[in-house]
């Protein structure tokens, strides 16, 4: 679910009820067969291969808006300044990073570090290119 959120998709754990406008993505044949709305059954075990399955069905790479959602709580991130988060981040980050986002729900702070580059490169390897 976190990988899908990193791609910018609104995701949440299924609570057992139908929600209009949501697609159930599951590995459970029983859930897939009994869900009254649109659903997609995942067959692969590894997350990279699962993303490939979703790409084939939904062209998710074209709809991706990387790093726009909090991977922890799914809330849309908002831009913030280094000054606003100065006391909440390591000093070296304050001195080197230029772009920050914060989750208005859980308060987590994100910035473009080497991890962002690695994640973007991994998605590009999986999809052969990526949208936003």
PDB file of C-alpha atoms in Angstrom:
ATOM      1  CA  UNK A   1       0.000   0.000   0.000  1.00  0.00           C
ATOM      2  CA  UNK A   2       2.881   2.383   0.759  1.00  0.00           C
ATOM      3  CA  UNK A   3       4.321   1.976  -2.731  1.00  0.00           C
ATOM      4  CA  UNK A   4       0.957   2.869  -4.223  1.00  0.00           C
ATOM      5  CA  UNK A   5       0.791   5.948  -1.996  1.00  0.00           C
ATOM      6  CA  UNK A   6       4.315   6.953  -3.043  1.00  0.00           C
ATOM      7  CA  UNK A   7       2.964   6.869  -6.591  1.00  0.00           C
ATOM      8  CA  UNK A   8       0.294   9.341  -5.469  1.00  0.00           C
ATOM      9  CA  UNK A   9      -2.739   7.059  -5.352  1.00  0.00           C
ATOM     10  CA  UNK A  10      -5.465   7.351  -2.729  1.00  0.00           C
ATOM     11  CA  UNK A  11      -5.400   3.999  -0.946  1.00  0.00           C
ATOM     12  CA  UNK A  12      -6.807   2.531   2.190  1.00  0.00           C
ATOM     13  CA  UNK A  13      -7.191  -0.854   3.783  1.00  0.00           C
ATOM     14  CA  UNK A  14     -10.476  -2.478   2.865  1.00  0.00           C
ATOM     15  CA  UNK A  15     -12.909  -2.505   5.789  1.00  0.00           C
ATOM     16  CA  UNK A  16     -15.213  -5.139   4.299  1.00  0.00           C
ATOM     17  CA  UNK A  17     -17.778  -2.782   2.822  1.00  0.00           C
ATOM     18  CA  UNK A  18     -18.359  -1.468  -0.685  1.00  0.00           C
ATOM     19  CA  UNK A  19     -17.398   2.155  -1.365  1.00  0.00           C
ATOM     20  CA  UNK A  20     -18.545   3.736  -4.591  1.00  0.00           C
ATOM     21  CA  UNK A  21     -15.699   4.970  -6.748  1.00  0.00           C
ATOM     22  CA  UNK A  22     -13.078   2.722  -5.114  1.00  0.00           C
ATOM     23  CA  UNK A  23     -11.460  -0.269  -6.764  1.00  0.00           C
ATOM     24  CA  UNK A  24     -10.776  -3.264  -4.569  1.00  0.00           C
ATOM     25  CA  UNK A  25      -7.301  -4.648  -5.255  1.00  0.00           C
ATOM     26  CA  UNK A  26      -6.914  -8.011  -3.583  1.00  0.00           C
ATOM     27  CA  UNK A  27      -5.112 -11.330  -3.610  1.00  0.00           C
ATOM     28  CA  UNK A  28      -8.222 -13.084  -2.257  1.00  0.00           C
ATOM     29  CA  UNK A  29     -10.270 -14.878  -4.880  1.00  0.00           C
ATOM     30  CA  UNK A  30     -13.284 -14.911  -2.543  1.00  0.00           C
ATOM     31  CA  UNK A  31     -13.169 -11.126  -2.026  1.00  0.00           C
ATOM     32  CA  UNK A  32     -12.599 -10.542  -5.736  1.00  0.00           C
ATOM     33  CA  UNK A  33     -15.552 -12.720  -6.750  1.00  0.00           C
ATOM     34  CA  UNK A  34     -17.956 -11.290  -4.155  1.00  0.00           C
ATOM     35  CA  UNK A  35     -17.114  -7.591  -4.326  1.00  0.00           C
ATOM     36  CA  UNK A  36     -20.081  -5.707  -5.857  1.00  0.00           C
ATOM     37  CA  UNK A  37     -17.958  -2.985  -7.472  1.00  0.00           C
ATOM     38  CA  UNK A  38     -14.874  -2.949  -9.637  1.00  0.00           C
ATOM     39  CA  UNK A  39     -12.138  -5.204  -8.349  1.00  0.00           C
ATOM     40  CA  UNK A  40      -8.819  -6.531  -9.518  1.00  0.00           C
ATOM     41  CA  UNK A  41      -7.190  -9.733  -8.373  1.00  0.00           C
ATOM     42  CA  UNK A  42      -3.416  -9.701  -7.898  1.00  0.00           C
ATOM     43  CA  UNK A  43      -1.603 -12.962  -8.574  1.00  0.00           C
ATOM     44  CA  UNK A  44       2.017 -11.987  -8.008  1.00  0.00           C
ATOM     45  CA  UNK A  45       3.777 -12.257  -4.637  1.00  0.00           C
ATOM     46  CA  UNK A  46       6.455  -9.581  -5.036  1.00  0.00           C
ATOM     47  CA  UNK A  47       5.492  -5.911  -4.914  1.00  0.00           C
ATOM     48  CA  UNK A  48       7.407  -4.998  -8.082  1.00  0.00           C
ATOM     49  CA  UNK A  49       5.538  -7.660 -10.054  1.00  0.00           C
ATOM     50  CA  UNK A  50       2.259  -6.563  -8.463  1.00  0.00           C
ATOM     51  CA  UNK A  51       2.864  -3.045  -9.765  1.00  0.00           C
ATOM     52  CA  UNK A  52       3.504  -4.498 -13.230  1.00  0.00           C
ATOM     53  CA  UNK A  53       0.138  -6.300 -13.035  1.00  0.00           C
ATOM     54  CA  UNK A  54      -1.585  -3.045 -12.095  1.00  0.00           C
ATOM     55  CA  UNK A  55       0.255  -1.214 -14.866  1.00  0.00           C
ATOM     56  CA  UNK A  56      -1.037  -3.677 -17.454  1.00  0.00           C
ATOM     57  CA  UNK A  57      -4.631  -3.237 -16.274  1.00  0.00           C
ATOM     58  CA  UNK A  58      -4.785   0.427 -15.286  1.00  0.00           C
ATOM     59  CA  UNK A  59      -1.737   2.182 -16.844  1.00  0.00           C
ATOM     60  CA  UNK A  60      -0.880   3.520 -13.399  1.00  0.00           C
ATOM     61  CA  UNK A  61       2.459   4.992 -14.457  1.00  0.00           C
ATOM     62  CA  UNK A  62       0.654   7.532 -16.638  1.00  0.00           C
ATOM     63  CA  UNK A  63      -1.593   8.573 -13.743  1.00  0.00           C
ATOM     64  CA  UNK A  64       1.103   8.659 -11.061  1.00  0.00           C
ATOM     65  CA  UNK A  65       1.801  11.847  -9.119  1.00  0.00           C
ATOM     66  CA  UNK A  66       4.903  10.856  -7.229  1.00  0.00           C
ATOM     67  CA  UNK A  67       5.389  11.921  -3.632  1.00  0.00           C
ATOM     68  CA  UNK A  68       2.100  13.803  -3.278  1.00  0.00           C
ATOM     69  CA  UNK A  69       0.600  11.624  -0.504  1.00  0.00           C
ATOM     70  CA  UNK A  70       1.817  10.672   2.918  1.00  0.00           C
ATOM     71  CA  UNK A  71       2.910   7.028   2.681  1.00  0.00           C
ATOM     72  CA  UNK A  72       1.919   6.558   6.338  1.00  0.00           C
ATOM     73  CA  UNK A  73      -1.616   7.980   6.495  1.00  0.00           C
ATOM     74  CA  UNK A  74      -2.586   8.676   2.843  1.00  0.00           C
ATOM     75  CA  UNK A  75      -3.197  12.413   3.323  1.00  0.00           C
ATOM     76  CA  UNK A  76      -2.229  14.813   0.543  1.00  0.00           C
ATOM     77  CA  UNK A  77       1.060  16.520   1.373  1.00  0.00           C
ATOM     78  CA  UNK A  78       1.448  20.286   1.360  1.00  0.00           C
ATOM     79  CA  UNK A  79       4.514  22.337   0.516  1.00  0.00           C
ATOM     80  CA  UNK A  80       6.316  24.013   3.371  1.00  0.00           C
ATOM     81  CA  UNK A  81       9.520  25.958   3.866  1.00  0.00           C
ATOM     82  CA  UNK A  82      12.759  24.941   5.522  1.00  0.00           C
ATOM     83  CA  UNK A  83      12.209  27.732   8.046  1.00  0.00           C
ATOM     84  CA  UNK A  84       8.812  26.294   9.055  1.00  0.00           C
ATOM     85  CA  UNK A  85      10.285  22.852   9.799  1.00  0.00           C
ATOM     86  CA  UNK A  86      13.747  23.905  10.972  1.00  0.00           C
ATOM     87  CA  UNK A  87      13.270  22.610  14.515  1.00  0.00           C
ATOM     88  CA  UNK A  88      11.849  19.285  13.329  1.00  0.00           C
ATOM     89  CA  UNK A  89      14.538  18.160  10.876  1.00  0.00           C
ATOM     90  CA  UNK A  90      18.249  17.382  11.140  1.00  0.00           C
ATOM     91  CA  UNK A  91      20.484  20.444  10.742  1.00  0.00           C
ATOM     92  CA  UNK A  92      22.300  18.945   7.724  1.00  0.00           C
ATOM     93  CA  UNK A  93      18.913  18.569   5.980  1.00  0.00           C
ATOM     94  CA  UNK A  94      17.986  22.146   6.798  1.00  0.00           C
ATOM     95  CA  UNK A  95      21.279  23.301   5.305  1.00  0.00           C
ATOM     96  CA  UNK A  96      21.158  21.177   2.149  1.00  0.00           C
ATOM     97  CA  UNK A  97      17.564  20.402   1.120  1.00  0.00           C
ATOM     98  CA  UNK A  98      15.563  22.979  -0.764  1.00  0.00           C
ATOM     99  CA  UNK A  99      12.053  21.534  -1.050  1.00  0.00           C
ATOM    100  CA  UNK A 100       9.944  20.253   1.832  1.00  0.00           C
ATOM    101  CA  UNK A 101       6.481  18.773   2.208  1.00  0.00           C
ATOM    102  CA  UNK A 102       4.532  18.114   5.367  1.00  0.00           C
ATOM    103  CA  UNK A 103       1.559  15.914   6.123  1.00  0.00           C
ATOM    104  CA  UNK A 104      -1.163  18.075   7.678  1.00  0.00           C
ATOM    105  CA  UNK A 105      -2.653  14.978   9.308  1.00  0.00           C
ATOM    106  CA  UNK A 106       0.234  13.112  10.964  1.00  0.00           C
ATOM    107  CA  UNK A 107       2.882  15.864  10.817  1.00  0.00           C
ATOM    108  CA  UNK A 108       5.576  13.816   9.057  1.00  0.00           C
ATOM    109  CA  UNK A 109       8.024  15.908   7.050  1.00  0.00           C
ATOM    110  CA  UNK A 110       9.445  14.868   3.692  1.00  0.00           C
ATOM    111  CA  UNK A 111      12.250  16.258   1.545  1.00  0.00           C
ATOM    112  CA  UNK A 112      14.094  15.272  -1.599  1.00  0.00           C
ATOM    113  CA  UNK A 113      17.069  13.274  -0.441  1.00  0.00           C
ATOM    114  CA  UNK A 114      18.904  10.339  -1.952  1.00  0.00           C
ATOM    115  CA  UNK A 115      16.033   8.044  -0.967  1.00  0.00           C
ATOM    116  CA  UNK A 116      13.665   9.943  -3.282  1.00  0.00           C
ATOM    117  CA  UNK A 117      16.089   9.517  -6.169  1.00  0.00           C
ATOM    118  CA  UNK A 118      16.378   5.773  -5.490  1.00  0.00           C
ATOM    119  CA  UNK A 119      12.598   5.322  -5.261  1.00  0.00           C
ATOM    120  CA  UNK A 120      12.046   7.273  -8.489  1.00  0.00           C
ATOM    121  CA  UNK A 121      14.693   5.181 -10.260  1.00  0.00           C
ATOM    122  CA  UNK A 122      13.073   1.965  -9.001  1.00  0.00           C
ATOM    123  CA  UNK A 123       9.676   3.041 -10.312  1.00  0.00           C
ATOM    124  CA  UNK A 124      11.252   3.997 -13.646  1.00  0.00           C
ATOM    125  CA  UNK A 125      12.845   0.534 -13.871  1.00  0.00           C
ATOM    126  CA  UNK A 126       9.499  -1.120 -13.163  1.00  0.00           C
ATOM    127  CA  UNK A 127       7.450   1.000 -15.555  1.00  0.00           C
ATOM    128  CA  UNK A 128      10.039   2.095 -18.101  1.00  0.00           C
ATOM    129  CA  UNK A 129       9.138   5.687 -17.272  1.00  0.00           C
ATOM    130  CA  UNK A 130       6.811   7.413 -14.849  1.00  0.00           C
ATOM    131  CA  UNK A 131       4.289  10.274 -14.870  1.00  0.00           C
ATOM    132  CA  UNK A 132       4.253  13.172 -12.349  1.00  0.00           C
TER     133      UNK A 132
END
